[in-house]
mmCIF file of C-alpha atoms in Angstrom:
data_model
loop_
_atom_site.group_PDB
_atom_site.id
_atom_site.type_symbol
_atom_site.label_atom_id
_atom_site.label_comp_id
_atom_site.label_asym_id
_atom_site.label_seq_id
_atom_site.Cartn_x
_atom_site.Cartn_y
_atom_site.Cartn_z
ATOM 1 C CA UNK A 22 121.131 90.532 91.225
ATOM 2 C CA UNK A 23 123.264 87.457 90.639
ATOM 3 C CA UNK A 24 121.364 84.203 90.316
ATOM 4 C CA UNK A 25 122.253 80.862 91.826
ATOM 5 C CA UNK A 26 121.283 77.528 90.343
ATOM 6 C CA UNK A 27 121.099 74.070 91.861
ATOM 7 C CA UNK A 28 123.548 71.512 90.552
ATOM 8 C CA UNK A 29 121.750 68.849 88.444
ATOM 9 C CA UNK A 30 123.281 65.470 87.768
ATOM 10 C CA UNK A 31 126.002 65.571 85.139
ATOM 11 C CA UNK A 32 124.895 64.054 81.840
ATOM 12 C CA UNK A 33 127.879 61.786 81.191
ATOM 13 C CA UNK A 34 126.565 60.315 77.913
ATOM 14 C CA UNK A 35 125.973 63.886 76.768
ATOM 15 C CA UNK A 36 129.566 64.773 77.657
ATOM 16 C CA UNK A 37 130.888 61.851 75.570
ATOM 17 C CA UNK A 38 128.715 62.873 72.637
ATOM 18 C CA UNK A 39 129.944 66.453 72.897
ATOM 19 C CA UNK A 40 133.607 65.395 73.118
ATOM 20 C CA UNK A 41 133.299 63.090 70.104
ATOM 21 C CA UNK A 42 131.816 65.836 67.970
ATOM 22 C CA UNK A 43 134.575 68.230 68.972
ATOM 23 C CA UNK A 44 137.224 65.763 67.789
ATOM 24 C CA UNK A 45 135.351 64.641 64.683
ATOM 25 C CA UNK A 46 132.424 66.702 63.426
ATOM 26 C CA UNK A 47 131.308 63.846 61.168
ATOM 27 C CA UNK A 48 130.983 61.289 63.961
ATOM 28 C CA UNK A 49 127.449 60.075 64.650
ATOM 29 C CA UNK A 50 128.244 57.714 67.529
ATOM 30 C CA UNK A 51 130.463 58.347 70.536
ATOM 31 C CA UNK A 52 133.934 56.893 70.045
ATOM 32 C CA UNK A 53 135.197 57.581 73.498
ATOM 33 C CA UNK A 54 134.704 56.326 77.023
ATOM 34 C CA UNK A 55 135.021 57.664 80.545
ATOM 35 C CA UNK A 56 137.771 56.067 82.579
ATOM 36 C CA UNK A 57 136.718 55.085 86.102
ATOM 37 C CA UNK A 58 139.080 57.428 87.962
ATOM 38 C CA UNK A 59 137.406 60.492 89.445
ATOM 39 C CA UNK A 60 139.196 63.544 90.785
ATOM 40 C CA UNK A 61 137.419 65.899 93.154
ATOM 41 C CA UNK A 62 138.728 69.357 93.993
ATOM 42 C CA UNK A 63 137.331 72.324 95.879
ATOM 43 C CA UNK A 64 134.807 73.114 93.153
ATOM 44 C CA UNK A 65 135.654 70.807 90.261
ATOM 45 C CA UNK A 66 135.029 67.204 89.367
ATOM 46 C CA UNK A 67 137.588 65.760 86.950
ATOM 47 C CA UNK A 68 137.156 62.767 84.627
ATOM 48 C CA UNK A 69 139.408 61.331 81.919
ATOM 49 C CA UNK A 70 137.931 60.777 78.454
ATOM 50 C CA UNK A 71 139.734 58.196 76.314
ATOM 51 C CA UNK A 72 139.140 58.068 72.565
ATOM 52 C CA UNK A 73 139.388 54.979 70.404
ATOM 53 C CA UNK A 74 142.804 56.121 69.110
ATOM 54 C CA UNK A 75 144.104 56.276 72.724
ATOM 55 C CA UNK A 76 144.063 60.098 72.855
ATOM 56 C CA UNK A 77 142.967 61.319 76.261
ATOM 57 C CA UNK A 78 141.268 64.521 77.308
ATOM 58 C CA UNK A 79 140.454 65.849 80.734
ATOM 59 C CA UNK A 80 136.865 66.859 81.418
ATOM 60 C CA UNK A 81 136.841 69.383 84.237
ATOM 61 C CA UNK A 82 133.277 69.860 85.453
ATOM 62 C CA UNK A 83 132.421 72.948 87.491
ATOM 63 C CA UNK A 84 130.529 71.961 90.619
ATOM 64 C CA UNK A 85 129.329 73.867 93.691
ATOM 65 C CA UNK A 86 131.956 74.355 96.367
ATOM 66 C CA UNK A 87 132.260 71.500 98.836
ATOM 67 C CA UNK A 88 129.353 71.535 101.266
ATOM 68 C CA UNK A 89 127.115 73.616 98.967
ATOM 69 C CA UNK A 90 124.377 72.645 96.522
ATOM 70 C CA UNK A 91 124.233 75.751 94.314
ATOM 71 C CA UNK A 92 126.642 78.007 92.494
ATOM 72 C CA UNK A 93 126.432 81.503 91.107
ATOM 73 C CA UNK A 94 126.391 81.316 87.315
ATOM 74 C CA UNK A 95 127.630 84.879 86.826
ATOM 75 C CA UNK A 96 130.633 84.211 89.056
ATOM 76 C CA UNK A 97 131.337 80.906 87.298
ATOM 77 C CA UNK A 98 131.269 82.516 83.856
ATOM 78 C CA UNK A 99 133.495 85.373 84.991
ATOM 79 C CA UNK A 100 136.010 82.933 86.438
ATOM 80 C CA UNK A 101 136.047 80.716 83.363
ATOM 81 C CA UNK A 102 136.566 83.694 81.046
ATOM 82 C CA UNK A 103 139.505 84.921 83.106
ATOM 83 C CA UNK A 104 141.013 81.440 83.226
ATOM 84 C CA UNK A 105 140.709 80.889 79.478
ATOM 85 C CA UNK A 106 142.293 84.262 78.774
ATOM 86 C CA UNK A 107 145.127 83.599 81.238
ATOM 87 C CA UNK A 108 145.833 80.227 79.622
ATOM 88 C CA UNK A 109 145.806 81.859 76.182
ATOM 89 C CA UNK A 110 148.289 84.525 77.306
ATOM 90 C CA UNK A 111 150.599 81.991 78.949
ATOM 91 C CA UNK A 112 150.590 79.703 75.922
ATOM 92 C CA UNK A 113 151.262 82.687 73.647
ATOM 93 C CA UNK A 114 154.068 84.272 75.677
ATOM 94 C CA UNK A 115 155.853 81.314 77.276
ATOM 95 C CA UNK A 116 156.866 77.702 76.889
ATOM 96 C CA UNK A 117 155.217 76.737 80.141
ATOM 97 C CA UNK A 118 153.684 73.237 80.125
ATOM 98 C CA UNK A 119 150.034 74.330 80.148
ATOM 99 C CA UNK A 120 147.277 72.034 78.818
ATOM 100 C CA UNK A 121 145.538 73.139 75.630
ATOM 101 C CA UNK A 122 141.807 73.794 76.041
ATOM 102 C CA UNK A 123 139.850 72.132 73.215
ATOM 103 C CA UNK A 124 136.317 73.154 74.152
ATOM 104 C CA UNK A 125 134.275 74.668 76.943
ATOM 105 C CA UNK A 126 130.731 75.565 77.935
ATOM 106 C CA UNK A 127 129.971 78.192 80.570
ATOM 107 C CA UNK A 128 126.303 77.404 81.165
ATOM 108 C CA UNK A 129 124.601 74.574 83.001
ATOM 109 C CA UNK A 130 121.747 74.651 80.475
ATOM 110 C CA UNK A 131 123.584 72.648 77.832
ATOM 111 C CA UNK A 132 123.835 68.953 77.099
ATOM 112 C CA UNK A 133 126.131 68.227 80.057
ATOM 113 C CA UNK A 134 124.037 70.074 82.695
ATOM 114 C CA UNK A 135 127.106 71.861 84.069
ATOM 115 C CA UNK A 136 129.841 74.297 82.995
ATOM 116 C CA UNK A 137 132.975 72.438 81.890
ATOM 117 C CA UNK A 138 136.242 72.474 79.983
ATOM 118 C CA UNK A 139 137.797 69.812 77.792
ATOM 119 C CA UNK A 140 141.591 69.952 77.689
ATOM 120 C CA UNK A 141 144.696 67.875 77.104
ATOM 121 C CA UNK A 142 145.349 65.126 79.620
ATOM 122 C CA UNK A 143 148.879 65.356 80.968
ATOM 123 C CA UNK A 144 150.174 61.924 81.902
ATOM 124 C CA UNK A 145 151.508 62.170 85.439
ATOM 125 C CA UNK A 146 150.596 62.595 89.073
ATOM 126 C CA UNK A 147 149.017 65.630 90.681
ATOM 127 C CA UNK A 148 151.214 66.681 93.577
ATOM 128 C CA UNK A 149 148.253 66.683 95.948
ATOM 129 C CA UNK A 150 147.655 62.990 95.250
ATOM 130 C CA UNK A 151 151.231 62.255 96.332
ATOM 131 C CA UNK A 152 150.783 64.237 99.589
ATOM 132 C CA UNK A 153 153.976 65.966 98.436
ATOM 133 C CA UNK A 154 156.165 63.498 100.274
ATOM 134 C CA UNK A 155 159.103 64.158 97.971
ATOM 135 C CA UNK A 156 162.012 61.774 98.427
ATOM 136 C CA UNK A 157 165.176 63.676 99.243
ATOM 137 C CA UNK A 158 166.913 62.459 96.086
ATOM 138 C CA UNK A 159 164.234 64.179 93.961
ATOM 139 C CA UNK A 160 163.845 67.403 95.950
ATOM 140 C CA UNK A 161 166.356 69.449 93.959
ATOM 141 C CA UNK A 162 164.801 68.319 90.686
ATOM 142 C CA UNK A 163 161.397 69.417 91.915
ATOM 143 C CA UNK A 164 162.676 72.784 93.177
ATOM 144 C CA UNK A 165 164.452 73.423 89.876
ATOM 145 C CA UNK A 166 161.253 72.662 87.971
ATOM 146 C CA UNK A 167 159.164 75.050 90.074
ATOM 147 C CA UNK A 168 161.817 77.741 89.774
ATOM 148 C CA UNK A 169 161.904 77.512 85.974
ATOM 149 C CA UNK A 170 158.113 77.867 85.815
ATOM 150 C CA UNK A 171 158.098 80.783 88.273
ATOM 151 C CA UNK A 172 160.844 82.595 86.359
ATOM 152 C CA UNK A 173 159.180 81.981 83.002
ATOM 153 C CA UNK A 174 155.927 83.374 84.379
ATOM 154 C CA UNK A 175 157.681 86.515 85.641
ATOM 155 C CA UNK A 176 158.195 87.549 82.009
ATOM 156 C CA UNK A 177 154.424 87.591 81.380
ATOM 157 C CA UNK A 178 153.488 91.122 82.409
ATOM 158 C CA UNK A 179 150.452 93.376 82.042
ATOM 159 C CA UNK A 180 150.046 97.141 82.521
ATOM 160 C CA UNK A 181 147.625 96.989 85.454
ATOM 161 C CA UNK A 182 146.868 94.902 88.522
ATOM 162 C CA UNK A 183 143.830 92.809 87.631
ATOM 163 C CA UNK A 184 142.401 89.782 85.877
ATOM 164 C CA UNK A 185 142.155 89.289 82.104
ATOM 165 C CA UNK A 186 138.576 89.687 80.961
ATOM 166 C CA UNK A 187 138.981 89.754 77.179
ATOM 167 C CA UNK A 188 141.409 89.453 74.303
ATOM 168 C CA UNK A 189 141.087 92.175 71.678
ATOM 169 C CA UNK A 190 141.342 91.570 67.940
ATOM 170 C CA UNK A 191 144.817 93.091 67.775
ATOM 171 C CA UNK A 192 146.040 90.696 70.453
ATOM 172 C CA UNK A 193 145.974 93.070 73.416
ATOM 173 C CA UNK A 194 144.322 92.124 76.671
ATOM 174 C CA UNK A 195 141.636 93.990 78.578
ATOM 175 C CA UNK A 196 141.945 93.757 82.344
ATOM 176 C CA UNK A 197 139.163 93.610 84.892
ATOM 177 C CA UNK A 198 138.491 93.344 88.624
ATOM 178 C CA UNK A 199 139.944 90.794 91.006
ATOM 179 C CA UNK A 200 137.121 88.939 92.806
ATOM 180 C CA UNK A 201 136.587 90.328 96.284
ATOM 181 C CA UNK A 202 139.038 93.201 95.775
ATOM 182 C CA UNK A 203 138.069 95.163 92.686
ATOM 183 C CA UNK A 204 140.174 96.931 90.129
ATOM 184 C CA UNK A 205 141.877 96.955 87.770
ATOM 185 C CA UNK A 206 144.444 99.135 89.515
ATOM 186 C CA UNK A 207 147.096 101.370 87.983
ATOM 187 C CA UNK A 208 149.423 101.027 90.969
ATOM 188 C CA UNK A 209 150.325 98.483 93.612
ATOM 189 C CA UNK A 210 149.414 101.061 96.264
ATOM 190 C CA UNK A 211 145.827 101.193 94.992
ATOM 191 C CA UNK A 212 145.666 97.397 95.070
ATOM 192 C CA UNK A 213 146.936 97.140 98.657
ATOM 193 C CA UNK A 214 144.569 99.884 99.826
ATOM 194 C CA UNK A 215 141.563 98.228 98.195
ATOM 195 C CA UNK A 216 142.577 94.848 99.522
ATOM 196 C CA UNK A 217 142.896 96.164 103.061
ATOM 197 C CA UNK A 218 139.449 97.717 102.952
ATOM 198 C CA UNK A 219 137.560 94.845 101.304
ATOM 199 C CA UNK A 220 139.078 91.510 102.300
ATOM 200 C CA UNK A 221 137.575 90.218 105.558
ATOM 201 C CA UNK A 222 139.020 87.626 107.905
ATOM 202 C CA UNK A 223 136.787 84.555 107.407
ATOM 203 C CA UNK A 224 136.569 83.448 111.065
ATOM 204 C CA UNK A 225 134.443 85.059 113.743
ATOM 205 C CA UNK A 226 136.067 86.353 116.917
ATOM 206 C CA UNK A 227 134.442 83.503 118.818
ATOM 207 C CA UNK A 228 135.998 80.856 116.573
ATOM 208 C CA UNK A 229 139.319 82.643 116.602
ATOM 209 C CA UNK A 230 139.295 82.736 120.401
ATOM 210 C CA UNK A 231 138.555 79.015 120.562
ATOM 211 C CA UNK A 232 141.385 78.221 118.141
ATOM 212 C CA UNK A 233 143.915 80.450 119.883
ATOM 213 C CA UNK A 234 143.550 79.238 123.442
ATOM 214 C CA UNK A 235 143.444 81.410 126.570
ATOM 215 C CA UNK A 236 147.160 82.234 126.580
ATOM 216 C CA UNK A 237 147.264 83.813 123.117
ATOM 217 C CA UNK A 238 143.669 84.748 122.251
ATOM 218 C CA UNK A 239 143.774 88.450 123.139
ATOM 219 C CA UNK A 240 146.990 89.124 121.228
ATOM 220 C CA UNK A 241 145.907 87.126 118.200
ATOM 221 C CA UNK A 242 142.458 88.729 118.042
ATOM 222 C CA UNK A 243 144.009 92.190 118.247
ATOM 223 C CA UNK A 244 146.532 91.317 115.542
ATOM 224 C CA UNK A 245 143.860 90.025 113.186
ATOM 225 C CA UNK A 246 141.662 93.086 113.765
ATOM 226 C CA UNK A 247 144.491 95.569 113.197
ATOM 227 C CA UNK A 248 146.097 93.887 110.191
ATOM 228 C CA UNK A 249 144.024 95.572 107.433
ATOM 229 C CA UNK A 250 144.673 99.049 108.827
ATOM 230 C CA UNK A 251 148.376 98.267 109.174
ATOM 231 C CA UNK A 252 148.529 97.237 105.509
ATOM 232 C CA UNK A 253 146.697 100.390 104.502
ATOM 233 C CA UNK A 254 149.203 102.547 106.404
ATOM 234 C CA UNK A 255 152.235 101.072 104.620
ATOM 235 C CA UNK A 256 150.484 100.528 101.256
ATOM 236 C CA UNK A 257 152.462 103.253 99.468
ATOM 237 C CA UNK A 258 155.768 101.813 100.733
ATOM 238 C CA UNK A 259 155.009 98.119 100.405
ATOM 239 C CA UNK A 260 155.849 97.674 96.744
ATOM 240 C CA UNK A 261 159.255 98.352 95.245
ATOM 241 C CA UNK A 262 157.582 98.651 91.819
ATOM 242 C CA UNK A 263 154.446 100.710 92.343
ATOM 243 C CA UNK A 264 153.635 101.132 88.647
ATOM 244 C CA UNK A 265 153.299 98.490 85.958
ATOM 245 C CA UNK A 266 153.928 96.356 84.150
ATOM 246 C CA UNK A 267 152.969 93.690 86.677
ATOM 247 C CA UNK A 268 153.748 89.951 86.492
ATOM 248 C CA UNK A 269 151.020 87.357 86.032
ATOM 249 C CA UNK A 270 150.333 85.515 89.301
ATOM 250 C CA UNK A 271 148.952 81.993 89.007
ATOM 251 C CA UNK A 272 146.949 82.543 92.182
ATOM 252 C CA UNK A 273 147.380 79.008 93.525
ATOM 253 C CA UNK A 274 150.945 78.035 92.640
ATOM 254 C CA UNK A 275 151.911 74.894 94.499
ATOM 255 C CA UNK A 276 151.907 71.107 94.579
ATOM 256 C CA UNK A 277 148.104 70.972 94.309
ATOM 257 C CA UNK A 278 148.288 72.288 90.730
ATOM 258 C CA UNK A 279 151.494 70.687 89.499
ATOM 259 C CA UNK A 280 151.640 67.497 87.439
ATOM 260 C CA UNK A 281 154.826 65.481 87.984
ATOM 261 C CA UNK A 282 156.271 62.239 86.660
ATOM 262 C CA UNK A 283 157.736 59.407 88.741
ATOM 263 C CA UNK A 284 161.034 61.298 89.121
ATOM 264 C CA UNK A 285 159.183 64.454 90.269
ATOM 265 C CA UNK A 286 159.968 66.316 87.086
ATOM 266 C CA UNK A 287 157.186 68.813 86.464
ATOM 267 C CA UNK A 288 155.051 68.013 83.435
ATOM 268 C CA UNK A 289 152.455 70.751 83.711
ATOM 269 C CA UNK A 290 150.866 73.589 85.647
ATOM 270 C CA UNK A 291 147.068 73.513 85.756
ATOM 271 C CA UNK A 292 144.028 75.431 87.120
ATOM 272 C CA UNK A 293 144.458 79.084 86.168
ATOM 273 C CA UNK A 294 141.054 80.303 87.366
ATOM 274 C CA UNK A 295 142.582 82.518 90.080
ATOM 275 C CA UNK A 296 145.219 84.101 87.821
ATOM 276 C CA UNK A 297 145.733 87.869 87.822
ATOM 277 C CA UNK A 298 148.500 90.380 87.216
ATOM 278 C CA UNK A 299 149.731 91.481 90.621
ATOM 279 C CA UNK A 300 152.433 93.402 92.483
ATOM 280 C CA UNK A 301 155.877 91.834 92.648
ATOM 281 C CA UNK A 302 155.473 91.131 96.370
ATOM 282 C CA UNK A 303 152.425 88.943 95.700
ATOM 283 C CA UNK A 304 154.098 87.285 92.732
ATOM 284 C CA UNK A 305 157.241 86.752 94.807
ATOM 285 C CA UNK A 306 155.536 84.709 97.496
ATOM 286 C CA UNK A 307 157.011 81.214 97.798
ATOM 287 C CA UNK A 308 155.103 78.347 96.155
ATOM 288 C CA UNK A 309 152.580 76.822 98.558
ATOM 289 C CA UNK A 310 154.786 73.733 98.770
ATOM 290 C CA UNK A 311 157.450 75.796 100.540
ATOM 291 C CA UNK A 312 155.242 78.134 102.512
ATOM 292 C CA UNK A 313 155.841 78.747 106.214
ATOM 293 C CA UNK A 314 154.113 80.979 108.723
ATOM 294 C CA UNK A 315 156.242 84.132 109.119
ATOM 295 C CA UNK A 316 158.211 83.605 112.358
ATOM 296 C CA UNK A 317 157.042 86.851 113.973
ATOM 297 C CA UNK A 318 153.382 85.797 113.809
ATOM 298 C CA UNK A 319 153.935 82.100 114.544
ATOM 299 C CA UNK A 320 153.610 80.391 117.909
ATOM 300 C CA UNK A 321 156.729 81.309 119.946
ATOM 301 C CA UNK A 322 157.318 77.719 121.083
ATOM 302 C CA UNK A 323 158.252 76.816 117.492
ATOM 303 C CA UNK A 324 161.509 78.773 117.889
ATOM 304 C CA UNK A 325 164.360 78.750 120.412
ATOM 305 C CA UNK A 326 165.736 81.700 122.389
ATOM 306 C CA UNK A 327 167.865 82.705 119.391
ATOM 307 C CA UNK A 328 164.900 82.753 117.034
ATOM 308 C CA UNK A 329 165.931 79.544 115.284
ATOM 309 C CA UNK A 330 163.247 76.982 114.344
ATOM 310 C CA UNK A 331 163.120 73.875 116.531
ATOM 311 C CA UNK A 332 160.842 71.576 114.545
ATOM 312 C CA UNK A 333 162.714 69.418 111.955
ATOM 313 C CA UNK A 334 159.986 69.971 109.362
ATOM 314 C CA UNK A 335 160.159 73.741 109.837
ATOM 315 C CA UNK A 336 163.956 73.648 109.545
ATOM 316 C CA UNK A 337 163.616 71.670 106.310
ATOM 317 C CA UNK A 338 161.131 74.194 104.892
ATOM 318 C CA UNK A 339 163.462 77.125 105.536
ATOM 319 C CA UNK A 340 166.332 75.179 103.985
ATOM 320 C CA UNK A 341 164.211 74.414 100.922
ATOM 321 C CA UNK A 342 163.306 78.092 100.615
ATOM 322 C CA UNK A 343 166.982 79.043 100.419
ATOM 323 C CA UNK A 344 167.547 76.280 97.867
ATOM 324 C CA UNK A 345 164.574 77.579 95.898
ATOM 325 C CA UNK A 346 165.979 81.115 95.756
ATOM 326 C CA UNK A 347 169.252 79.663 94.452
ATOM 327 C CA UNK A 348 167.325 77.669 91.831
ATOM 328 C CA UNK A 349 165.450 80.823 90.775
ATOM 329 C CA UNK A 350 168.697 82.757 90.375
ATOM 330 C CA UNK A 351 170.077 79.965 88.217
ATOM 331 C CA UNK A 352 166.897 79.865 86.100
ATOM 332 C CA UNK A 353 167.048 83.644 85.643
ATOM 333 C CA UNK A 354 170.659 83.445 84.461
ATOM 334 C CA UNK A 355 169.747 80.763 81.925
ATOM 335 C CA UNK A 356 166.558 82.383 80.637
ATOM 336 C CA UNK A 357 166.266 83.929 77.194
ATOM 337 C CA UNK A 358 163.929 86.622 78.484
ATOM 338 C CA UNK A 359 165.194 90.146 79.096
ATOM 339 C CA UNK A 360 164.506 91.051 82.717
ATOM 340 C CA UNK A 361 164.560 94.408 84.454
ATOM 341 C CA UNK A 362 168.007 94.582 86.013
ATOM 342 C CA UNK A 363 166.597 96.604 88.923
ATOM 343 C CA UNK A 364 164.166 93.936 90.070
ATOM 344 C CA UNK A 365 163.513 90.251 89.569
ATOM 345 C CA UNK A 366 161.781 87.260 91.106
ATOM 346 C CA UNK A 367 164.896 86.273 93.035
ATOM 347 C CA UNK A 368 165.080 89.755 94.561
ATOM 348 C CA UNK A 369 161.400 89.616 95.515
ATOM 349 C CA UNK A 370 161.889 86.244 97.213
ATOM 350 C CA UNK A 371 165.006 87.461 98.998
ATOM 351 C CA UNK A 372 163.288 90.580 100.377
ATOM 352 C CA UNK A 373 162.168 88.745 103.515
ATOM 353 C CA UNK A 374 160.187 91.595 105.083
ATOM 354 C CA UNK A 375 158.008 92.201 102.051
ATOM 355 C CA UNK A 376 157.823 88.510 101.201
ATOM 356 C CA UNK A 377 156.557 87.625 104.677
ATOM 357 C CA UNK A 378 153.908 90.348 104.526
ATOM 358 C CA UNK A 379 152.702 88.883 101.213
ATOM 359 C CA UNK A 380 152.542 85.453 102.850
ATOM 360 C CA UNK A 381 150.634 86.936 105.784
ATOM 361 C CA UNK A 382 148.043 88.406 103.406
ATOM 362 C CA UNK A 383 147.416 84.988 101.888
ATOM 363 C CA UNK A 384 147.181 83.370 105.338
ATOM 364 C CA UNK A 385 144.785 86.101 106.457
ATOM 365 C CA UNK A 386 142.525 85.339 103.482
ATOM 366 C CA UNK A 387 142.489 81.673 104.508
ATOM 367 C CA UNK A 388 141.614 82.398 108.141
ATOM 368 C CA UNK A 389 144.971 81.441 109.616
ATOM 369 C CA UNK A 390 145.330 82.490 113.260
ATOM 370 C CA UNK A 391 148.536 84.324 114.088
ATOM 371 C CA UNK A 392 150.003 87.379 115.757
ATOM 372 C CA UNK A 393 149.799 89.615 112.686
ATOM 373 C CA UNK A 394 150.578 92.722 114.743
ATOM 374 C CA UNK A 395 154.053 91.425 115.654
ATOM 375 C CA UNK A 396 154.861 90.875 111.995
ATOM 376 C CA UNK A 397 153.770 94.385 111.120
ATOM 377 C CA UNK A 398 155.701 95.874 114.042
ATOM 378 C CA UNK A 399 158.853 94.211 112.719
ATOM 379 C CA UNK A 400 158.352 95.275 109.102
ATOM 380 C CA UNK A 401 159.322 98.951 109.568
ATOM 381 C CA UNK A 402 158.780 99.663 105.874
#
């Protein structure tokens, strides 16, 4: 049985003492301070540690999810192990701008009273803090930066679908289950079948009915209920590359985990705790920054009689998606990696039917209301 523990107050002086010793084992007094800025994410609290020589580290403290007072220590440790291994693999295999981890503790029983990581501080702005209001003159720069990262990551591949639970002495990686789904899986078909049977829509029918309104509730509720079975039916045909190797998915690739400078050039990609090797369709989903609800499952009033989007923001998103595919193709042509000529990230992004199903899976996980049945009826895989 997995145990949960309440979250005690973080021992900030203890954190400074720990950080000082990690930088200088002979130090007897802390030579660093906490800067006043505090970042708060879904389940992390982030502080900046500044040393007397102006070097800065990030202290990322694991906290209970928002609205909760406890966390499961076994789950936290499993997630931290997978994240550390993913970071290690990415730093070994790519030139991606990923912060170096200097130290970590996985238990709340230590000097800090919470699990944490100490890593390089990348000087820049987190996209979430900017609300991703990207000035038009910087949009292409930002798209190019995301595309280069996405392409670089496509070259990091593992034999199975699953997380990374350990690094062996010879440098190979042992894969493990994906939280809430299971695994590791030898094929994409196995992954899609397991996903369809285990992932549950997070909203009750009552809440879904209230969100949908009387005109759409019945159709939306039916679509949500039938979506897992529909995925299971087409599971063997959904992936164009059923067997490995499989690319490493960040798991939360978007503005919320990108560090940018004042010209929106990307400085770093952070937060790898959800990373796993996955099918190309999952890897080939658009970054969250560019995500749109697949038209077939969206509200019909968002489109005209010809199926064209009416809302200016929606039009801009679709335009940016096309620009992103072009940027990916350019990044692939300039990359030093040898890619499979039969399939690539740009092909995955351009395969609109499969790409939209991958997007729908992510939206389903997040409890997004929509007419999932219409999307599946149109897929005809």
